[in-house]
């Protein structure tokens, strides 16, 4: 079956512009995660959605970052007024449920470059 | 706060060698530990998941162990092949649902 799908695969933007990154989780997976992978910082958690519960936003680095998940499926990560330090690979993962025992399956990521 | 460290950062071995990748974590209250593989420009592929109640998991030529008391996990790769070349990441669950990742070990298997 289809895995986690992310789009676009690459995004180049100018400093100060807003960007939207999309994630399609595996069908039937109720938990969805966003991570960021940048040079020198490794892989960092950003935000977590589980069903209809309030999302865990504790990893978002600033109020320029936000995410939503519509209908319990597709998620969009929005970065407003992008800065050069936002350049990174943004990875989305999903798992069948939110329990820690569940394997997280990752998409190929969106490589964001802010000029 | 959980911190995850991986040693070595990079490793180059000839084909056929058995090798061990190390992962250590600071919080022994780790819930489970997951090993991933990442190929250049690609996402993460889950290799093995060890629950906190388990000590090891095996899949083919891969064996991962977890020792919570010492705060360590190892990934053993038997009879390495050039196709095993990739970055290997370990990640643990503690209090929250998201994973805390190590910085990875970049493996190169020479033919």
PDB file of C-alpha atoms in Angstrom:
ATOM      1  CA  UNK A   1       0.000   0.000   0.000  1.00  0.00           C
ATOM      2  CA  UNK A   2       0.935   3.651  -0.244  1.00  0.00           C
ATOM      3  CA  UNK A   3       3.312   5.053   2.312  1.00  0.00           C
ATOM      4  CA  UNK A   4       3.489   8.550   3.770  1.00  0.00           C
ATOM      5  CA  UNK A   5       3.459  11.084   0.968  1.00  0.00           C
ATOM      6  CA  UNK A   6       4.902  14.582   1.219  1.00  0.00           C
ATOM      7  CA  UNK A   7       4.761  17.459  -1.206  1.00  0.00           C
ATOM      8  CA  UNK A   8       6.534  19.278  -2.602  1.00  0.00           C
ATOM      9  CA  UNK A   9       9.748  17.278  -2.482  1.00  0.00           C
ATOM     10  CA  UNK A  10      11.752  20.469  -2.848  1.00  0.00           C
ATOM     11  CA  UNK A  11      10.823  24.072  -2.174  1.00  0.00           C
ATOM     12  CA  UNK A  12      12.942  27.152  -2.760  1.00  0.00           C
ATOM     13  CA  UNK A  13      11.606  30.409  -1.389  1.00  0.00           C
ATOM     14  CA  UNK A  14      12.753  33.912  -0.643  1.00  0.00           C
ATOM     15  CA  UNK A  15      13.252  35.153   2.871  1.00  0.00           C
ATOM     16  CA  UNK A  16      10.045  36.648   4.244  1.00  0.00           C
ATOM     17  CA  UNK A  17       7.657  34.563   2.145  1.00  0.00           C
ATOM     18  CA  UNK A  18       5.179  32.069   3.579  1.00  0.00           C
ATOM     19  CA  UNK A  19       5.349  28.378   2.653  1.00  0.00           C
ATOM     20  CA  UNK A  20       3.017  25.420   3.056  1.00  0.00           C
ATOM     21  CA  UNK A  21       4.202  21.845   3.247  1.00  0.00           C
ATOM     22  CA  UNK A  22       1.796  18.962   2.851  1.00  0.00           C
ATOM     23  CA  UNK A  23       1.689  15.471   4.352  1.00  0.00           C
ATOM     24  CA  UNK A  24      -0.590  12.579   3.404  1.00  0.00           C
ATOM     25  CA  UNK A  25      -0.303   9.889   6.089  1.00  0.00           C
ATOM     26  CA  UNK A  26      -0.853   6.194   5.570  1.00  0.00           C
ATOM     27  CA  UNK A  27      -4.569   5.484   5.285  1.00  0.00           C
ATOM     28  CA  UNK A  28      -6.046   4.552   8.644  1.00  0.00           C
ATOM     29  CA  UNK A  29      -3.194   5.987  10.707  1.00  0.00           C
ATOM     30  CA  UNK A  30      -4.545   8.199  13.446  1.00  0.00           C
ATOM     31  CA  UNK A  31      -1.266   9.669  14.660  1.00  0.00           C
ATOM     32  CA  UNK A  32       0.784  12.151  12.615  1.00  0.00           C
ATOM     33  CA  UNK A  33       4.108  13.783  13.437  1.00  0.00           C
ATOM     34  CA  UNK A  34       6.196  16.564  11.923  1.00  0.00           C
ATOM     35  CA  UNK A  35       9.970  16.613  12.396  1.00  0.00           C
ATOM     36  CA  UNK A  36      12.706  18.862  11.063  1.00  0.00           C
ATOM     37  CA  UNK A  37      16.165  17.677  10.012  1.00  0.00           C
ATOM     38  CA  UNK A  38      18.790  20.384   9.688  1.00  0.00           C
ATOM     39  CA  UNK A  39      22.568  20.428   9.563  1.00  0.00           C
ATOM     40  CA  UNK A  40      24.036  20.628  13.004  1.00  0.00           C
ATOM     41  CA  UNK A  41      20.705  20.061  14.750  1.00  0.00           C
ATOM     42  CA  UNK A  42      19.820  16.519  13.783  1.00  0.00           C
ATOM     43  CA  UNK A  43      16.200  15.459  13.746  1.00  0.00           C
ATOM     44  CA  UNK A  44      13.874  17.536  15.935  1.00  0.00           C
ATOM     45  CA  UNK A  45      10.245  17.029  16.809  1.00  0.00           C
ATOM     46  CA  UNK A  46       7.892  19.836  15.812  1.00  0.00           C
ATOM     47  CA  UNK A  47       4.250  18.837  16.350  1.00  0.00           C
ATOM     48  CA  UNK A  48       2.095  15.753  16.929  1.00  0.00           C
ATOM     49  CA  UNK A  49      -1.566  15.058  16.092  1.00  0.00           C
ATOM     50  CA  UNK A  50      -3.583  12.181  17.508  1.00  0.00           C
ATOM     51  CA  UNK A  51      -7.171  11.747  16.367  1.00  0.00           C
ATOM     52  CA  UNK A  52      -9.362  14.615  17.501  1.00  0.00           C
ATOM     53  CA  UNK A  53      -7.194  15.493  20.500  1.00  0.00           C
ATOM     54  CA  UNK A  54      -5.488  18.852  20.829  1.00  0.00           C
ATOM     55  CA  UNK A  55      -2.114  18.674  19.075  1.00  0.00           C
ATOM     56  CA  UNK A  56       1.174  18.610  20.988  1.00  0.00           C
ATOM     57  CA  UNK A  57       2.875  21.769  19.702  1.00  0.00           C
ATOM     58  CA  UNK A  58       5.731  21.714  22.180  1.00  0.00           C
ATOM     59  CA  UNK A  59       8.403  21.354  19.493  1.00  0.00           C
ATOM     60  CA  UNK A  60       7.468  24.312  17.313  1.00  0.00           C
ATOM     61  CA  UNK A  61      10.449  26.701  17.335  1.00  0.00           C
ATOM     62  CA  UNK A  62       8.494  29.947  17.014  1.00  0.00           C
ATOM     63  CA  UNK A  63       5.020  31.350  16.427  1.00  0.00           C
ATOM     64  CA  UNK A  64       5.855  31.594  12.733  1.00  0.00           C
ATOM     65  CA  UNK A  65       5.285  27.841  12.580  1.00  0.00           C
ATOM     66  CA  UNK A  66       1.816  26.318  12.625  1.00  0.00           C
ATOM     67  CA  UNK A  67       0.188  23.124  11.462  1.00  0.00           C
ATOM     68  CA  UNK A  68      -3.265  21.769  10.981  1.00  0.00           C
ATOM     69  CA  UNK A  69      -4.753  18.427  10.212  1.00  0.00           C
ATOM     70  CA  UNK A  70      -8.045  18.388   8.373  1.00  0.00           C
ATOM     71  CA  UNK A  71     -10.502  15.527   8.695  1.00  0.00           C
ATOM     72  CA  UNK A  72      -8.002  13.491  10.653  1.00  0.00           C
ATOM     73  CA  UNK A  73      -5.963  12.819   7.523  1.00  0.00           C
ATOM     74  CA  UNK A  74      -3.935  15.327   5.492  1.00  0.00           C
ATOM     75  CA  UNK A  75      -1.762  17.775   7.403  1.00  0.00           C
ATOM     76  CA  UNK A  76      -0.274  21.092   6.353  1.00  0.00           C
ATOM     77  CA  UNK A  77       2.736  22.702   8.024  1.00  0.00           C
ATOM     78  CA  UNK A  78       2.868  26.454   7.449  1.00  0.00           C
ATOM     79  CA  UNK A  79       5.912  28.634   7.988  1.00  0.00           C
ATOM     80  CA  UNK A  80       5.242  32.364   7.873  1.00  0.00           C
ATOM     81  CA  UNK A  81       7.834  35.003   7.056  1.00  0.00           C
ATOM     82  CA  UNK A  82      10.497  32.380   6.374  1.00  0.00           C
ATOM     83  CA  UNK A  83      14.045  32.939   7.606  1.00  0.00           C
ATOM     84  CA  UNK A  84      17.267  31.407   6.332  1.00  0.00           C
ATOM     85  CA  UNK A  85      17.550  29.314   9.500  1.00  0.00           C
ATOM     86  CA  UNK A  86      14.289  27.607   8.496  1.00  0.00           C
ATOM     87  CA  UNK A  87      16.179  25.854   5.691  1.00  0.00           C
ATOM     88  CA  UNK A  88      15.981  22.138   6.456  1.00  0.00           C
ATOM     89  CA  UNK A  89      14.314  18.895   5.472  1.00  0.00           C
ATOM     90  CA  UNK A  90      10.833  18.650   6.955  1.00  0.00           C
ATOM     91  CA  UNK A  91       9.766  15.077   7.587  1.00  0.00           C
ATOM     92  CA  UNK A  92       6.303  13.774   8.299  1.00  0.00           C
ATOM     93  CA  UNK A  93       5.551  10.442   9.954  1.00  0.00           C
ATOM     94  CA  UNK A  94       2.411   8.539  10.812  1.00  0.00           C
ATOM     95  CA  UNK A  95       1.589   5.596  13.027  1.00  0.00           C
ATOM     96  CA  UNK A  96      -1.492   3.458  13.359  1.00  0.00           C
ATOM     97  CA  UNK A  97      -2.180   4.923  16.785  1.00  0.00           C
ATOM     98  CA  UNK A  98      -0.550   7.333  19.161  1.00  0.00           C
ATOM     99  CA  UNK A  99       0.888   4.774  21.522  1.00  0.00           C
ATOM    100  CA  UNK A 100       4.634   4.667  21.996  1.00  0.00           C
ATOM    101  CA  UNK A 101       4.649   1.008  21.011  1.00  0.00           C
ATOM    102  CA  UNK A 102       3.644   1.853  17.449  1.00  0.00           C
ATOM    103  CA  UNK A 103       6.201   2.138  14.682  1.00  0.00           C
ATOM    104  CA  UNK A 104       6.400   5.529  13.001  1.00  0.00           C
ATOM    105  CA  UNK A 105       6.556   5.461   9.202  1.00  0.00           C
ATOM    106  CA  UNK A 106       8.258   8.382   7.544  1.00  0.00           C
ATOM    107  CA  UNK A 107       7.774  10.176   4.262  1.00  0.00           C
ATOM    108  CA  UNK A 108      10.648  11.206   1.995  1.00  0.00           C
ATOM    109  CA  UNK A 109      10.499  14.768   3.286  1.00  0.00           C
ATOM    110  CA  UNK A 110      10.348  18.263   1.831  1.00  0.00           C
ATOM    111  CA  UNK A 111      13.683  20.000   1.385  1.00  0.00           C
ATOM    112  CA  UNK A 112      13.138  23.702   2.081  1.00  0.00           C
ATOM    113  CA  UNK A 113      15.704  26.246   0.998  1.00  0.00           C
ATOM    114  CA  UNK A 114      15.238  29.859   2.069  1.00  0.00           C
ATOM    115  CA  UNK A 115      17.352  32.276   0.053  1.00  0.00           C
TER     116      UNK A 115
ATOM    117  CA  UNK B   1      15.353  15.918  28.968  1.00  0.00           C
ATOM    118  CA  UNK B   2      16.249  12.832  26.980  1.00  0.00           C
ATOM    119  CA  UNK B   3      19.491  13.038  25.008  1.00  0.00           C
ATOM    120  CA  UNK B   4      20.528  10.371  22.537  1.00  0.00           C
ATOM    121  CA  UNK B   5      24.123   9.919  21.406  1.00  0.00           C
ATOM    122  CA  UNK B   6      25.447   7.712  18.627  1.00  0.00           C
ATOM    123  CA  UNK B   7      28.998   6.488  18.257  1.00  0.00           C
ATOM    124  CA  UNK B   8      30.796   6.407  15.909  1.00  0.00           C
ATOM    125  CA  UNK B   9      29.621   9.301  13.760  1.00  0.00           C
ATOM    126  CA  UNK B  10      31.028   7.587  10.682  1.00  0.00           C
ATOM    127  CA  UNK B  11      32.281   4.110   9.901  1.00  0.00           C
ATOM    128  CA  UNK B  12      33.858   2.531   6.837  1.00  0.00           C
ATOM    129  CA  UNK B  13      34.285  -1.239   6.624  1.00  0.00           C
ATOM    130  CA  UNK B  14      35.081  -3.806   3.925  1.00  0.00           C
ATOM    131  CA  UNK B  15      32.261  -5.967   2.644  1.00  0.00           C
ATOM    132  CA  UNK B  16      31.562  -9.069   4.726  1.00  0.00           C
ATOM    133  CA  UNK B  17      32.512  -7.627   8.093  1.00  0.00           C
ATOM    134  CA  UNK B  18      30.250  -7.850  11.108  1.00  0.00           C
ATOM    135  CA  UNK B  19      29.784  -4.492  12.777  1.00  0.00           C
ATOM    136  CA  UNK B  20      28.183  -2.825  15.774  1.00  0.00           C
ATOM    137  CA  UNK B  21      26.617   0.617  15.967  1.00  0.00           C
ATOM    138  CA  UNK B  22      26.153   2.163  19.384  1.00  0.00           C
ATOM    139  CA  UNK B  23      23.414   4.328  20.810  1.00  0.00           C
ATOM    140  CA  UNK B  24      23.258   5.715  24.342  1.00  0.00           C
ATOM    141  CA  UNK B  25      20.517   7.654  26.081  1.00  0.00           C
ATOM    142  CA  UNK B  26      20.449   9.679  29.271  1.00  0.00           C
ATOM    143  CA  UNK B  27      16.970   8.895  30.580  1.00  0.00           C
ATOM    144  CA  UNK B  28      16.595   5.259  31.614  1.00  0.00           C
ATOM    145  CA  UNK B  29      12.822   5.748  31.666  1.00  0.00           C
ATOM    146  CA  UNK B  30      12.885   5.172  27.940  1.00  0.00           C
ATOM    147  CA  UNK B  31       9.701   3.527  26.732  1.00  0.00           C
ATOM    148  CA  UNK B  32      11.023   1.901  23.581  1.00  0.00           C
ATOM    149  CA  UNK B  33      13.815   2.342  21.083  1.00  0.00           C
ATOM    150  CA  UNK B  34      13.651   2.356  17.310  1.00  0.00           C
ATOM    151  CA  UNK B  35      16.434   1.988  14.755  1.00  0.00           C
ATOM    152  CA  UNK B  36      16.083   3.656  11.346  1.00  0.00           C
ATOM    153  CA  UNK B  37      17.996   3.713   8.119  1.00  0.00           C
ATOM    154  CA  UNK B  38      18.247   6.849   5.969  1.00  0.00           C
ATOM    155  CA  UNK B  39      19.575   6.848   2.427  1.00  0.00           C
ATOM    156  CA  UNK B  40      20.851  10.134   0.939  1.00  0.00           C
ATOM    157  CA  UNK B  41      17.980  12.422  -0.014  1.00  0.00           C
ATOM    158  CA  UNK B  42      15.409   9.965   1.292  1.00  0.00           C
ATOM    159  CA  UNK B  43      13.184   9.622   4.331  1.00  0.00           C
ATOM    160  CA  UNK B  44      13.633   7.211   7.211  1.00  0.00           C
ATOM    161  CA  UNK B  45      13.002   3.492   6.979  1.00  0.00           C
ATOM    162  CA  UNK B  46      12.173   1.718  10.220  1.00  0.00           C
ATOM    163  CA  UNK B  47      14.437  -1.282  10.824  1.00  0.00           C
ATOM    164  CA  UNK B  48      13.661  -2.534  14.316  1.00  0.00           C
ATOM    165  CA  UNK B  49      11.547  -1.480  17.290  1.00  0.00           C
ATOM    166  CA  UNK B  50      12.442  -2.740  20.761  1.00  0.00           C
ATOM    167  CA  UNK B  51       9.806  -2.358  23.453  1.00  0.00           C
ATOM    168  CA  UNK B  52      10.969  -1.468  26.953  1.00  0.00           C
ATOM    169  CA  UNK B  53      10.055  -4.957  28.158  1.00  0.00           C
ATOM    170  CA  UNK B  54      12.254  -6.577  25.501  1.00  0.00           C
ATOM    171  CA  UNK B  55      16.005  -6.943  25.360  1.00  0.00           C
ATOM    172  CA  UNK B  56      16.497  -7.522  21.656  1.00  0.00           C
ATOM    173  CA  UNK B  57      14.898  -7.791  18.245  1.00  0.00           C
ATOM    174  CA  UNK B  58      16.140  -9.530  15.117  1.00  0.00           C
ATOM    175  CA  UNK B  59      15.355  -9.032  11.458  1.00  0.00           C
ATOM    176  CA  UNK B  60      17.453 -10.894   8.922  1.00  0.00           C
ATOM    177  CA  UNK B  61      21.079  -9.834   9.320  1.00  0.00           C
ATOM    178  CA  UNK B  62      20.153  -7.148  11.842  1.00  0.00           C
ATOM    179  CA  UNK B  63      19.982  -7.568  15.591  1.00  0.00           C
ATOM    180  CA  UNK B  64      19.241  -4.742  18.007  1.00  0.00           C
ATOM    181  CA  UNK B  65      19.590  -4.927  21.765  1.00  0.00           C
ATOM    182  CA  UNK B  66      18.377  -2.653  24.536  1.00  0.00           C
ATOM    183  CA  UNK B  67      19.867  -2.344  28.012  1.00  0.00           C
ATOM    184  CA  UNK B  68      17.848   0.232  29.927  1.00  0.00           C
ATOM    185  CA  UNK B  69      19.952  -0.016  33.083  1.00  0.00           C
ATOM    186  CA  UNK B  70      23.091   1.107  31.263  1.00  0.00           C
ATOM    187  CA  UNK B  71      21.236   3.419  28.879  1.00  0.00           C
ATOM    188  CA  UNK B  72      22.497   1.681  25.763  1.00  0.00           C
ATOM    189  CA  UNK B  73      21.305   0.091  22.578  1.00  0.00           C
ATOM    190  CA  UNK B  74      23.378  -1.589  19.893  1.00  0.00           C
ATOM    191  CA  UNK B  75      22.607  -2.465  16.295  1.00  0.00           C
ATOM    192  CA  UNK B  76      24.538  -5.454  15.042  1.00  0.00           C
ATOM    193  CA  UNK B  77      24.851  -5.946  11.287  1.00  0.00           C
ATOM    194  CA  UNK B  78      26.134  -9.342  10.187  1.00  0.00           C
ATOM    195  CA  UNK B  79      28.028  -9.964   6.958  1.00  0.00           C
ATOM    196  CA  UNK B  80      27.788  -6.348   5.787  1.00  0.00           C
ATOM    197  CA  UNK B  81      27.072  -5.588   2.141  1.00  0.00           C
ATOM    198  CA  UNK B  82      27.588  -2.442   0.017  1.00  0.00           C
ATOM    199  CA  UNK B  83      23.799  -2.043  -0.009  1.00  0.00           C
ATOM    200  CA  UNK B  84      23.925  -1.509   3.752  1.00  0.00           C
ATOM    201  CA  UNK B  85      25.666   1.834   3.175  1.00  0.00           C
ATOM    202  CA  UNK B  86      23.445   4.509   4.683  1.00  0.00           C
ATOM    203  CA  UNK B  87      23.011   6.607   7.808  1.00  0.00           C
ATOM    204  CA  UNK B  88      21.635   4.703  10.781  1.00  0.00           C
ATOM    205  CA  UNK B  89      19.619   6.577  13.385  1.00  0.00           C
ATOM    206  CA  UNK B  90      18.400   5.436  16.764  1.00  0.00           C
ATOM    207  CA  UNK B  91      15.467   7.124  18.452  1.00  0.00           C
ATOM    208  CA  UNK B  92      13.699   6.682  21.752  1.00  0.00           C
ATOM    209  CA  UNK B  93      10.336   7.377  23.248  1.00  0.00           C
ATOM    210  CA  UNK B  94      10.175   8.823  26.724  1.00  0.00           C
ATOM    211  CA  UNK B  95       7.392  10.891  28.193  1.00  0.00           C
ATOM    212  CA  UNK B  96       5.877  12.184  25.011  1.00  0.00           C
ATOM    213  CA  UNK B  97       4.722  10.496  21.877  1.00  0.00           C
ATOM    214  CA  UNK B  98       7.382  11.959  19.601  1.00  0.00           C
ATOM    215  CA  UNK B  99      10.772  10.352  19.160  1.00  0.00           C
ATOM    216  CA  UNK B 100      14.084  11.798  20.334  1.00  0.00           C
ATOM    217  CA  UNK B 101      16.753  11.057  17.743  1.00  0.00           C
ATOM    218  CA  UNK B 102      20.484  10.543  17.877  1.00  0.00           C
ATOM    219  CA  UNK B 103      22.682  12.299  15.335  1.00  0.00           C
ATOM    220  CA  UNK B 104      23.276   9.114  13.378  1.00  0.00           C
ATOM    221  CA  UNK B 105      26.136   6.900  12.226  1.00  0.00           C
ATOM    222  CA  UNK B 106      27.112   7.187   8.571  1.00  0.00           C
ATOM    223  CA  UNK B 107      28.095   3.715   7.352  1.00  0.00           C
ATOM    224  CA  UNK B 108      30.065   2.983   4.203  1.00  0.00           C
ATOM    225  CA  UNK B 109      30.586  -0.648   3.208  1.00  0.00           C
ATOM    226  CA  UNK B 110      33.370  -0.996   0.667  1.00  0.00           C
ATOM    227  CA  UNK B 111      32.963  -3.684  -2.030  1.00  0.00           C
TER     228      UNK B 111
END
